[in-house]
Amino acid sequence: MTPPPTTSAPNGSAPGATAGAAHDAAPAGSAPGRPAPGLPPAGGPYAAPAELRAVLARHPALADFTARVTDFLDRHLPEPVTEEAARPPWLELRGHAARAGLTGFDVAAPGTCGDAPRGGGEDGAGVAGERAPGGAGAVPAGLERVAQGLAMYLAGRRDCDAREVFSSGHGAMPLRYGPPAVALAVRDRVVGRGELAGVASSEPHSGSDLRGLRTVAVDHGDHLVLSGTKGLVSRVEEAVGFVVFCKVVAPEQAAALTAQPTAGADAGADGGACAGLREVPLSALWLPMDAPGVRTQTAAPLGLRGWSLGHLHFDGVRVERDRLLGAPGDGRRIFDAHFAGWRLMMALVCLGAAGTAIDEAMARTRRRSVGRTPLSGIPSVVSRLGTAAAEVQAATAWCFSLLEGFDRDTEGADAAACSAAKALATDASYRAVDLSLQLHGSDGYTCHTPMEKRLRDIRGLRIADGPNDVLYSVLAHSLLEGPRAGVRVVRQRRV
C-alpha cells in the first residue's frame, strides 16, 4: 500500500529544522523565532487565547514548554493548512518533534533512558546541542497530562492532522503496561525516533461494542495466534505497530467456537458462533506491523486525510506471549484508562481548531459589511459568535479541569466525565467552525481556505474513539447509577 503523498512544508518552511535545540536556526521563509520564551504576540496570526492564558496562569511552570511547542509550530506550520495546498510531511514533522524533545514528555522515562543526550542513532538523535530523544522530563512532574493537552490544543489551532506530531500517542499503552522489553522497544522507536503507534479496537460488525469484538488470539503457551479484522483504524500505513484489543482463548475454546453453528451471515452479538466470545474478557497486545500475516486495506476518508485510514487483517499472526500488555483479561482496564485521557486530547485538538476559526471569523466580521452595515453591527451575527465562543471556552475549561484531575490521581480519573467532555467539545467545535465558514461566505466553502477542511476533520473526530451519542450515554448511565464517593463531573481545584 502507498501512504498519502507528502511534500514540502507550506510557505517554504524547512522540514529539517528542529525546534528547541540549542543550535537550531530558523529556516528561510518560516516564521522567525522569538528571542525569549513567551506566548505569541497579541494580534499575531496565532495569538494566545484566553483559554490558554488561563491554564498557564494556574500552571506557570508550563510556560517554557508552551513556548517550545509554539516555536516548533511557527517554524514548521506557519500558515493554516488548506486542502488544495501541498500536504505537510506529517511523519517527518513528528521525527523533528522527537529530536526537539516533544514526543515523550507525557510518559515517565525508565531509569535506563534519562534526560542526558546520547550518541546519534540511525534517526540522527543525540547530535550535540539537542535534547534527549523524546524529551522525557521536559515538563514538571505531575503536569504531564496538562502539558499533553496544551500541545494538542496548540496543534489543533494549526491543523487537526497535526495531532499526531506531539507526545507518545497510543504508544503510551505499551510504555505504561507492556513488559520491559516491549516498553523499551516502543520507547526507542515511538519516542526516540518519532515513529507512530496505532490502536486497533473497532471492528466492522461491532463498532464501539468492545464485548462484541471477534478478533481472537489463540493461546498456545509461549505464543498466541491472532486472527480477525479491525475496521477503519487510523495510521494503517504509517504506524510501526498497533495495540490490538482482542479475546484470548484456549485452543479447545477456539475449536468449540468454530464448531458452533452461526445464526446468519452477521451473527455474533445475539447468538451463533460468536455469542460465547462476548463473555471472554478483553485483552491487549503489542503487534509490530512487520509481523507475517498482517495485511492492510486503505479507504478514502471524508476528512483527516493527513494520515491513512483503513482495515487491518490478521491471518494467523504469530505473536510472542511476552507482547501481551498486562495479563490476559486486562484489556478493558487498559482501554478505559488510556481512552479517558486520549478522548480529552482529541477534544482539545478540535477546540484549538475551533478557536482559530472563531478568531478568523471575528476578524472578517470586523472588516466586512452587508450594504452599509458592518457584520459586527448585526445583532444576530454577534450573538451567534458570542454563543460559539462561550461554548468553546467552556468546553476547553472542562477538558483542562479533567486533565488536572488526571495529573493528581490517574486511577481516580472519571472516565464517564471524560467521555462526555469529548462529545461536548467536538459538537461545540463543529458548530463553531460551521458558523465561521458561513460568515466567510462562498470563500469558506472552497478548498483554498482552511474552514472546509476543519469542518470535515472535526466531523471525523465526532466519530473516532467512540461516537458522541455513545459517549453522552456513558455519562448518563454513570449518573443514573447514583452518587459515587469521590467522583465529580468537574474536578475541584485544591486551594
Short mmCIF file of C-alpha atoms in Angstrom, two decimals:
data_model
loop_
_atom_site.label_atom_id
_atom_site.label_comp_id
_atom_site.label_asym_id
_atom_site.label_seq_id
_atom_site.Cartn_x
_atom_site.Cartn_y
_atom_site.Cartn_z
CA MET A 1 0.00 0.00 0.00
CA THR A 2 1.13 3.54 -0.70
CA PRO A 3 0.83 6.10 2.09
CA PRO A 4 -0.69 9.52 1.40
CA PRO A 5 1.70 11.72 -0.62
CA THR A 6 3.88 14.07 1.35
CA THR A 7 5.58 17.18 0.08
CA SER A 8 7.44 20.13 1.49
CA ALA A 9 6.01 22.18 4.30
CA PRO A 10 3.89 25.21 3.40
CA ASN A 11 5.35 28.65 2.74
CA GLY A 12 8.83 27.28 2.28
CA SER A 13 9.39 26.20 5.85
CA ALA A 14 12.17 23.63 6.01
CA PRO A 15 11.05 20.24 7.30
CA GLY A 16 14.56 19.54 8.52
CA ALA A 17 14.60 22.36 11.04
CA THR A 18 14.44 21.32 14.68
CA ALA A 19 12.83 23.49 17.31
CA GLY A 20 14.03 23.53 20.87
CA ALA A 21 17.64 22.57 20.08
CA ALA A 22 20.44 24.83 21.19
CA HIS A 23 21.91 25.21 17.68
CA ASP A 24 18.66 25.31 15.74
CA ALA A 25 18.35 28.14 13.25
CA ALA A 26 15.09 29.35 11.71
CA PRO A 27 14.81 28.17 8.10
CA ALA A 28 14.39 30.66 5.32
CA GLY A 29 10.78 31.54 4.67
CA SER A 30 9.49 30.36 8.04
CA ALA A 31 8.30 32.42 10.94
CA PRO A 32 11.25 33.84 12.92
CA GLY A 33 11.83 32.51 16.40
CA ARG A 34 11.16 34.79 19.35
CA PRO A 35 14.21 35.95 21.30
CA ALA A 36 12.88 34.60 24.57
CA PRO A 37 10.24 32.07 25.59
CA GLY A 38 6.80 33.58 25.70
CA LEU A 39 3.32 33.47 24.28
CA PRO A 40 2.51 34.52 20.71
CA PRO A 41 2.32 38.32 20.41
CA ALA A 42 -1.08 39.91 20.77
CA GLY A 43 -2.75 40.34 17.40
CA GLY A 44 -0.48 37.78 15.71
CA PRO A 45 -1.83 35.01 13.49
CA TYR A 46 -1.91 32.62 16.43
CA ALA A 47 -2.36 34.96 19.37
CA ALA A 48 -2.71 33.17 22.69
CA PRO A 49 -6.42 32.90 23.51
CA ALA A 50 -7.95 33.44 26.89
CA GLU A 51 -8.29 29.70 27.45
CA LEU A 52 -4.54 29.16 27.06
CA ARG A 53 -3.66 32.07 29.30
CA ALA A 54 -5.99 30.73 31.98
CA VAL A 55 -4.24 27.35 32.01
CA LEU A 56 -0.80 28.96 32.18
CA ALA A 57 -1.94 31.25 34.98
CA ARG A 58 -2.66 28.12 37.03
CA HIS A 59 0.48 26.32 35.83
CA PRO A 60 3.21 28.90 35.15
CA ALA A 61 5.80 26.09 35.16
CA LEU A 62 4.45 25.07 31.73
CA ALA A 63 5.19 28.45 30.10
CA ASP A 64 8.56 27.34 28.72
CA PHE A 65 7.10 24.10 27.36
CA THR A 66 4.24 26.03 25.72
CA ALA A 67 6.74 28.39 24.12
CA ARG A 68 8.76 25.45 22.75
CA VAL A 69 5.67 23.88 21.17
CA THR A 70 4.61 27.24 19.73
CA ASP A 71 8.10 27.87 18.32
CA PHE A 72 8.08 24.44 16.68
CA LEU A 73 4.71 25.11 15.07
CA ASP A 74 5.77 28.60 13.95
CA ARG A 75 8.75 27.09 12.16
CA HIS A 76 7.04 24.12 10.54
CA LEU A 77 3.36 25.16 10.21
CA PRO A 78 3.40 28.95 9.93
CA GLU A 79 0.14 29.06 7.95
CA PRO A 80 -3.19 27.23 8.21
CA VAL A 81 -3.33 24.05 6.14
CA THR A 82 -5.75 24.01 3.22
CA GLU A 83 -6.87 21.05 1.15
CA GLU A 84 -5.56 22.46 -2.12
CA ALA A 85 -2.11 23.30 -0.74
CA ALA A 86 0.82 20.89 -0.60
CA ARG A 87 0.29 18.43 2.23
CA PRO A 88 2.77 18.89 5.08
CA PRO A 89 5.14 15.93 5.61
CA TRP A 90 3.43 14.93 8.84
CA LEU A 91 5.57 11.90 9.64
CA GLU A 92 8.77 13.86 9.02
CA LEU A 93 7.50 16.59 11.33
CA ARG A 94 6.96 14.01 14.04
CA GLY A 95 10.57 12.92 13.63
CA HIS A 96 11.70 16.52 14.07
CA ALA A 97 9.47 16.82 17.14
CA ALA A 98 11.20 13.76 18.63
CA ARG A 99 14.61 15.35 18.18
CA ALA A 100 13.23 18.56 19.69
CA GLY A 101 12.15 16.64 22.81
CA LEU A 102 8.41 16.85 22.12
CA THR A 103 7.30 13.22 21.82
CA GLY A 104 7.95 11.62 25.20
CA PHE A 105 7.09 14.31 27.73
CA ASP A 106 3.77 12.66 28.63
CA VAL A 107 5.25 9.37 29.90
CA ALA A 108 7.86 8.86 32.57
CA ALA A 109 11.18 7.50 31.35
CA PRO A 110 12.64 4.38 32.93
CA GLY A 111 15.92 4.69 34.73
CA THR A 112 17.77 3.45 31.66
CA CYS A 113 16.50 6.28 29.47
CA GLY A 114 17.15 9.53 31.24
CA ASP A 115 17.46 13.09 30.02
CA ALA A 116 21.15 13.06 29.20
CA PRO A 117 21.99 13.29 25.47
CA ARG A 118 23.08 10.03 23.92
CA GLY A 119 25.05 9.11 20.86
CA GLY A 120 23.46 9.56 17.45
CA GLY A 121 21.45 6.66 16.09
CA GLU A 122 20.07 5.99 12.67
CA ASP A 123 17.45 8.69 13.23
CA GLY A 124 20.11 11.30 13.87
CA ALA A 125 19.13 11.85 17.51
CA GLY A 126 21.78 12.68 20.06
CA VAL A 127 23.51 15.34 17.97
CA ALA A 128 25.44 17.81 20.10
CA GLY A 129 23.16 20.50 21.43
CA GLU A 130 19.94 18.53 21.05
CA ARG A 131 17.77 17.38 23.91
CA ALA A 132 17.45 13.74 24.84
CA PRO A 133 15.24 11.94 22.32
CA GLY A 134 11.57 12.33 23.09
CA GLY A 135 12.01 14.86 25.86
CA ALA A 136 11.31 12.82 28.99
CA GLY A 137 11.47 15.29 31.84
CA ALA A 138 10.61 18.21 29.54
CA VAL A 139 7.70 19.18 31.80
CA PRO A 140 7.47 19.30 35.60
CA ALA A 141 6.42 16.07 37.26
CA GLY A 142 2.70 15.95 37.90
CA LEU A 143 1.81 18.11 34.89
CA GLU A 144 2.32 15.58 32.09
CA ARG A 145 -1.34 15.29 31.04
CA VAL A 146 -1.95 19.04 31.17
CA ALA A 147 1.18 19.54 29.04
CA GLN A 148 -0.07 16.96 26.55
CA GLY A 149 -3.40 18.77 26.40
CA LEU A 150 -1.64 22.08 25.75
CA ALA A 151 0.34 20.52 22.90
CA MET A 152 -2.82 19.05 21.35
CA TYR A 153 -4.70 22.32 21.70
CA LEU A 154 -1.88 24.29 20.06
CA ALA A 155 -1.56 21.67 17.29
CA GLY A 156 -5.28 21.88 16.59
CA ARG A 157 -5.02 25.64 16.17
CA ARG A 158 -2.80 24.96 13.15
CA ASP A 159 -4.49 21.84 11.76
CA CYS A 160 -6.30 18.78 13.11
CA ASP A 161 -3.85 16.47 11.32
CA ALA A 162 -1.06 17.94 13.46
CA ARG A 163 -2.49 15.94 16.38
CA GLU A 164 -0.01 13.10 15.74
CA VAL A 165 3.11 15.27 15.82
CA PHE A 166 3.47 15.53 19.59
CA SER A 167 3.54 13.12 22.57
CA SER A 168 3.70 9.33 22.65
CA GLY A 169 0.08 8.99 21.49
CA HIS A 170 -1.20 5.43 21.62
CA GLY A 171 2.36 4.31 22.30
CA ALA A 172 1.62 5.27 25.90
CA MET A 173 -0.16 1.93 26.37
CA PRO A 174 2.83 -0.34 25.73
CA LEU A 175 5.02 2.15 27.59
CA ARG A 176 2.79 2.01 30.67
CA TYR A 177 1.54 -1.58 30.61
CA GLY A 178 3.97 -3.54 28.48
CA PRO A 179 6.76 -5.80 29.78
CA PRO A 180 10.22 -4.16 29.91
CA ALA A 181 11.41 -5.42 26.51
CA VAL A 182 8.29 -4.14 24.74
CA ALA A 183 8.35 -0.82 26.59
CA LEU A 184 12.00 -0.20 25.72
CA ALA A 185 11.49 -1.11 22.05
CA VAL A 186 8.47 1.18 21.79
CA ARG A 187 10.30 3.98 23.60
CA ASP A 188 13.18 3.74 21.16
CA ARG A 189 11.00 3.83 18.04
CA VAL A 190 7.96 5.91 19.02
CA VAL A 191 9.57 8.33 21.45
CA GLY A 192 13.20 8.36 20.35
CA ARG A 193 12.78 8.19 16.58
CA GLY A 194 9.34 9.77 16.36
CA GLU A 195 7.67 6.82 14.67
CA LEU A 196 3.96 6.17 15.16
CA ALA A 197 1.97 3.70 17.23
CA GLY A 198 -1.63 2.93 16.40
CA VAL A 199 -4.58 1.34 18.15
CA ALA A 200 -6.89 -1.30 16.71
CA SER A 201 -10.11 -1.80 18.63
CA SER A 202 -13.16 -1.23 16.41
CA GLU A 203 -14.33 -3.97 14.09
CA PRO A 204 -16.60 -3.73 11.02
CA HIS A 205 -19.55 -5.51 12.65
CA SER A 206 -19.38 -4.19 16.21
CA GLY A 207 -18.07 -0.62 16.12
CA SER A 208 -17.57 0.59 19.67
CA ASP A 209 -19.10 -2.53 21.29
CA LEU A 210 -15.98 -3.92 22.95
CA ARG A 211 -17.75 -7.04 24.20
CA GLY A 212 -18.72 -7.84 20.63
CA LEU A 213 -15.14 -8.00 19.30
CA ARG A 214 -14.39 -11.15 17.32
CA THR A 215 -10.62 -10.84 16.86
CA VAL A 216 -9.16 -13.76 18.80
CA ALA A 217 -5.68 -14.71 19.97
CA VAL A 218 -5.47 -18.46 20.46
CA ASP A 219 -3.19 -19.26 23.41
CA HIS A 220 -0.52 -21.86 22.59
CA GLY A 221 1.53 -21.34 25.75
CA ASP A 222 4.66 -19.48 24.67
CA HIS A 223 2.87 -17.71 21.80
CA LEU A 224 -0.53 -16.58 20.55
CA VAL A 225 -2.04 -16.89 17.08
CA LEU A 226 -4.02 -13.77 16.16
CA SER A 227 -6.91 -13.84 13.65
CA GLY A 228 -9.57 -11.29 12.77
CA THR A 229 -10.21 -7.92 11.16
CA LYS A 230 -10.12 -4.39 12.54
CA GLY A 231 -12.21 -1.79 10.76
CA LEU A 232 -11.42 1.80 9.80
CA VAL A 233 -8.45 2.47 12.05
CA SER A 234 -6.09 5.38 11.55
CA ARG A 235 -2.37 5.20 10.69
CA VAL A 236 -2.62 1.81 8.92
CA GLU A 237 0.26 2.72 6.60
CA GLU A 238 2.38 4.90 8.91
CA ALA A 239 2.35 3.08 12.26
CA VAL A 240 5.22 0.73 13.12
CA GLY A 241 2.98 -1.21 15.49
CA PHE A 242 -0.52 -1.40 16.88
CA VAL A 243 -2.08 -2.02 20.25
CA VAL A 244 -4.60 -4.70 19.28
CA PHE A 245 -7.60 -5.38 21.50
CA CYS A 246 -8.74 -8.98 21.21
CA LYS A 247 -10.08 -12.04 23.07
CA VAL A 248 -7.50 -14.57 24.29
CA VAL A 249 -8.93 -18.10 24.12
CA ALA A 250 -7.58 -21.62 24.61
CA PRO A 251 -7.25 -23.88 21.54
CA GLU A 252 -10.15 -26.08 22.62
CA GLN A 253 -12.31 -22.99 23.18
CA ALA A 254 -11.41 -21.71 19.73
CA ALA A 255 -12.32 -25.08 18.23
CA ALA A 256 -15.66 -25.08 20.05
CA LEU A 257 -16.46 -21.59 18.83
CA THR A 258 -15.65 -22.60 15.27
CA ALA A 259 -17.81 -25.71 15.51
CA GLN A 260 -20.90 -23.83 16.71
CA PRO A 261 -23.48 -23.06 14.01
CA THR A 262 -23.92 -19.42 13.10
CA ALA A 263 -27.28 -17.66 13.10
CA GLY A 264 -26.69 -15.99 9.76
CA ALA A 265 -24.03 -14.12 7.85
CA ASP A 266 -23.63 -11.48 10.53
CA ALA A 267 -24.39 -13.45 13.66
CA GLY A 268 -22.44 -12.62 16.75
CA ALA A 269 -23.95 -10.14 19.15
CA ASP A 270 -27.12 -12.15 19.71
CA GLY A 271 -26.21 -15.74 19.01
CA GLY A 272 -24.29 -18.21 16.91
CA ALA A 273 -20.58 -18.95 16.96
CA CYS A 274 -19.57 -15.53 18.25
CA ALA A 275 -22.03 -15.30 21.14
CA GLY A 276 -19.65 -17.06 23.51
CA LEU A 277 -16.94 -14.53 22.79
CA ARG A 278 -18.98 -11.80 24.48
CA GLU A 279 -18.24 -13.43 27.83
CA VAL A 280 -14.47 -13.63 27.18
CA PRO A 281 -12.68 -10.69 28.85
CA LEU A 282 -10.82 -8.23 26.66
CA SER A 283 -7.03 -8.41 26.30
CA ALA A 284 -4.46 -6.12 24.68
CA LEU A 285 -1.19 -6.88 22.92
CA TRP A 286 1.52 -5.00 21.04
CA LEU A 287 1.81 -6.10 17.40
CA PRO A 288 4.66 -4.87 15.17
CA MET A 289 3.43 -4.20 11.65
CA ASP A 290 6.20 -6.25 10.08
CA ALA A 291 4.82 -9.47 11.61
CA PRO A 292 3.99 -12.09 8.92
CA GLY A 293 0.26 -12.36 8.28
CA VAL A 294 -0.64 -8.69 8.81
CA ARG A 295 -2.41 -7.10 5.83
CA THR A 296 -3.66 -3.54 5.36
CA GLN A 297 -6.51 -2.20 3.27
CA THR A 298 -6.87 1.55 2.91
CA ALA A 299 -10.02 3.62 2.49
CA ALA A 300 -10.64 7.20 1.36
CA PRO A 301 -12.00 9.27 4.27
CA LEU A 302 -14.03 12.48 4.10
CA GLY A 303 -11.60 14.29 6.39
CA LEU A 304 -8.45 13.73 8.44
CA ARG A 305 -6.65 12.89 5.21
CA GLY A 306 -3.18 13.63 6.54
CA TRP A 307 -2.95 10.07 7.85
CA SER A 308 -4.08 6.83 6.26
CA LEU A 309 -7.32 5.13 7.25
CA GLY A 310 -8.36 1.57 6.61
CA HIS A 311 -8.66 -2.01 7.79
CA LEU A 312 -6.19 -4.39 9.38
CA HIS A 313 -6.45 -8.10 8.60
CA PHE A 314 -4.75 -10.70 10.81
CA ASP A 315 -4.28 -14.04 9.10
CA GLY A 316 -2.93 -16.44 11.73
CA VAL A 317 -0.32 -13.96 13.00
CA ARG A 318 2.11 -15.49 15.50
CA VAL A 319 2.61 -13.18 18.48
CA GLU A 320 5.01 -13.99 21.28
CA ARG A 321 3.27 -14.18 24.62
CA ASP A 322 5.52 -11.52 26.11
CA ARG A 323 3.86 -8.95 23.84
CA LEU A 324 0.71 -9.02 25.96
CA LEU A 325 0.04 -5.75 27.79
CA GLY A 326 -0.72 -6.68 31.36
CA ALA A 327 -2.26 -10.10 31.89
CA PRO A 328 -4.90 -11.77 29.71
CA GLY A 329 -8.18 -10.09 30.53
CA ASP A 330 -6.63 -6.71 31.44
CA GLY A 331 -7.68 -5.14 28.15
CA ARG A 332 -10.78 -3.30 29.36
CA ARG A 333 -8.88 -1.73 32.25
CA ILE A 334 -6.12 -0.59 29.87
CA PHE A 335 -8.64 0.67 27.32
CA ASP A 336 -10.64 2.71 29.82
CA ALA A 337 -7.57 4.22 31.48
CA HIS A 338 -5.98 5.21 28.17
CA PHE A 339 -9.03 6.48 26.35
CA ALA A 340 -10.29 8.54 29.27
CA GLY A 341 -7.27 10.75 28.68
CA TRP A 342 -6.99 10.31 24.91
CA ARG A 343 -10.56 11.46 24.33
CA LEU A 344 -9.72 14.70 26.09
CA MET A 345 -6.72 15.11 23.79
CA MET A 346 -8.88 14.77 20.68
CA ALA A 347 -11.38 17.17 22.22
CA LEU A 348 -8.65 19.77 22.66
CA VAL A 349 -7.44 19.32 19.08
CA CYS A 350 -10.94 20.21 17.90
CA LEU A 351 -11.25 23.08 20.37
CA GLY A 352 -7.96 24.52 19.13
CA ALA A 353 -9.20 24.38 15.55
CA ALA A 354 -12.50 25.96 16.58
CA GLY A 355 -10.71 28.72 18.47
CA THR A 356 -8.69 29.68 15.40
CA ALA A 357 -11.83 29.56 13.25
CA ILE A 358 -13.60 31.91 15.67
CA ASP A 359 -10.61 34.28 15.62
CA GLU A 360 -10.70 34.33 11.82
CA ALA A 361 -14.46 34.87 11.81
CA MET A 362 -14.12 37.74 14.28
CA ALA A 363 -11.51 39.39 12.05
CA ARG A 364 -13.73 39.04 9.00
CA THR A 365 -16.76 40.33 10.88
CA ARG A 366 -14.85 43.49 11.81
CA ARG A 367 -13.87 44.33 8.23
CA ARG A 368 -16.83 43.10 6.14
CA SER A 369 -20.13 44.85 5.52
CA VAL A 370 -23.54 43.97 4.13
CA GLY A 371 -24.58 47.05 2.23
CA ARG A 372 -23.74 49.90 4.60
CA THR A 373 -23.99 47.76 7.72
CA PRO A 374 -20.83 46.14 9.09
CA LEU A 375 -21.23 42.48 10.03
CA SER A 376 -20.17 43.41 13.55
CA GLY A 377 -23.25 45.64 13.76
CA ILE A 378 -25.75 42.88 13.01
CA PRO A 379 -27.09 41.61 16.37
CA SER A 380 -27.78 38.05 15.17
CA VAL A 381 -24.21 37.67 13.91
CA VAL A 382 -22.72 38.99 17.13
CA SER A 383 -25.00 36.78 19.23
CA ARG A 384 -24.11 33.63 17.31
CA LEU A 385 -20.38 34.40 17.50
CA GLY A 386 -20.67 35.01 21.22
CA THR A 387 -22.53 31.74 21.73
CA ALA A 388 -19.89 29.82 19.77
CA ALA A 389 -17.05 31.43 21.70
CA ALA A 390 -18.75 30.74 25.04
CA GLU A 391 -19.31 27.08 24.20
CA VAL A 392 -15.72 26.59 23.06
CA GLN A 393 -14.27 28.35 26.11
CA ALA A 394 -16.49 26.38 28.50
CA ALA A 395 -15.61 23.04 26.89
CA THR A 396 -11.90 23.92 26.94
CA ALA A 397 -12.05 24.77 30.63
CA TRP A 398 -13.83 21.48 31.39
CA CYS A 399 -11.25 19.43 29.48
CA PHE A 400 -8.30 21.04 31.26
CA SER A 401 -10.06 20.66 34.61
CA LEU A 402 -10.35 16.92 33.98
CA LEU A 403 -6.71 16.71 32.89
CA GLU A 404 -5.64 18.42 36.09
CA GLY A 405 -7.52 15.69 37.96
CA PHE A 406 -5.63 13.08 35.92
CA ASP A 407 -2.29 14.52 36.94
CA ARG A 408 -3.32 14.46 40.60
CA ASP A 409 -4.78 10.96 40.61
CA THR A 410 -4.67 8.86 37.42
CA GLU A 411 -6.56 5.96 38.99
CA GLY A 412 -9.30 8.29 40.21
CA ALA A 413 -9.99 9.85 36.80
CA ASP A 414 -13.67 9.91 35.90
CA ALA A 415 -13.92 8.08 32.56
CA ALA A 416 -17.62 8.97 32.21
CA ALA A 417 -16.99 12.70 32.52
CA CYS A 418 -14.03 12.45 30.11
CA SER A 419 -16.24 10.72 27.56
CA ALA A 420 -18.96 13.35 27.77
CA ALA A 421 -16.41 16.18 27.66
CA LYS A 422 -15.04 14.83 24.38
CA ALA A 423 -18.54 14.64 22.91
CA LEU A 424 -19.47 18.13 24.11
CA ALA A 425 -16.19 19.62 22.88
CA THR A 426 -16.35 18.12 19.40
CA ASP A 427 -20.01 19.09 18.99
CA ALA A 428 -19.30 22.68 20.10
CA SER A 429 -16.24 22.83 17.84
CA TYR A 430 -18.21 21.62 14.82
CA ARG A 431 -20.88 24.27 15.40
CA ALA A 432 -18.24 27.00 15.80
CA VAL A 433 -16.41 26.07 12.60
CA ASP A 434 -19.69 25.74 10.70
CA LEU A 435 -20.66 29.25 11.78
CA SER A 436 -17.22 30.60 10.89
CA LEU A 437 -17.46 29.01 7.44
CA GLN A 438 -20.89 30.60 6.97
CA LEU A 439 -19.55 34.05 7.88
CA HIS A 440 -16.82 33.63 5.26
CA GLY A 441 -19.48 33.12 2.61
CA SER A 442 -18.54 31.31 -0.58
CA ASP A 443 -14.83 31.69 0.24
CA GLY A 444 -15.27 29.49 3.30
CA TYR A 445 -16.69 26.70 1.14
CA THR A 446 -13.65 26.50 -1.14
CA CYS A 447 -10.52 24.39 -0.71
CA HIS A 448 -8.21 27.41 -0.66
CA THR A 449 -9.36 28.36 2.84
CA PRO A 450 -8.92 26.17 5.93
CA MET A 451 -12.58 26.33 7.01
CA GLU A 452 -13.93 23.43 4.96
CA LYS A 453 -11.02 21.19 5.95
CA ARG A 454 -11.56 21.94 9.62
CA LEU A 455 -15.25 21.09 9.27
CA ARG A 456 -14.51 17.71 7.65
CA ASP A 457 -11.74 16.91 10.12
CA ILE A 458 -13.82 17.67 13.21
CA ARG A 459 -16.69 15.68 11.74
CA GLY A 460 -14.43 12.65 11.77
CA LEU A 461 -13.37 13.25 15.36
CA ARG A 462 -17.04 13.22 16.41
CA ILE A 463 -16.95 9.52 15.46
CA ALA A 464 -13.39 8.47 16.30
CA ASP A 465 -12.73 6.93 19.73
CA GLY A 466 -16.45 6.42 20.28
CA PRO A 467 -19.37 8.22 18.57
CA ASN A 468 -20.75 11.13 20.51
CA ASP A 469 -24.18 9.60 21.20
CA VAL A 470 -22.47 6.68 22.92
CA LEU A 471 -20.15 8.97 24.89
CA TYR A 472 -23.02 11.08 26.21
CA SER A 473 -24.81 7.91 27.27
CA VAL A 474 -21.73 6.81 29.24
CA LEU A 475 -22.13 9.86 31.47
CA ALA A 476 -25.89 9.39 31.68
CA HIS A 477 -25.55 5.78 32.84
CA SER A 478 -22.93 6.84 35.35
CA LEU A 479 -25.27 9.44 36.83
CA LEU A 480 -28.22 7.05 36.81
CA GLU A 481 -26.24 4.66 38.98
CA GLY A 482 -26.45 7.25 41.73
CA PRO A 483 -23.86 9.33 43.58
CA ARG A 484 -20.45 7.76 43.99
CA ALA A 485 -17.89 8.88 46.51
CA GLY A 486 -15.04 10.90 45.10
CA VAL A 487 -16.35 11.21 41.54
CA ARG A 488 -17.30 14.63 40.16
CA VAL A 489 -18.25 15.76 36.69
CA VAL A 490 -15.99 18.78 37.24
CA ARG A 491 -12.87 18.37 39.33
CA GLN A 492 -12.47 20.90 42.11
CA ARG A 493 -9.06 22.55 42.23
CA ARG A 494 -7.33 22.50 45.59
CA VAL A 495 -6.52 25.90 47.05
#
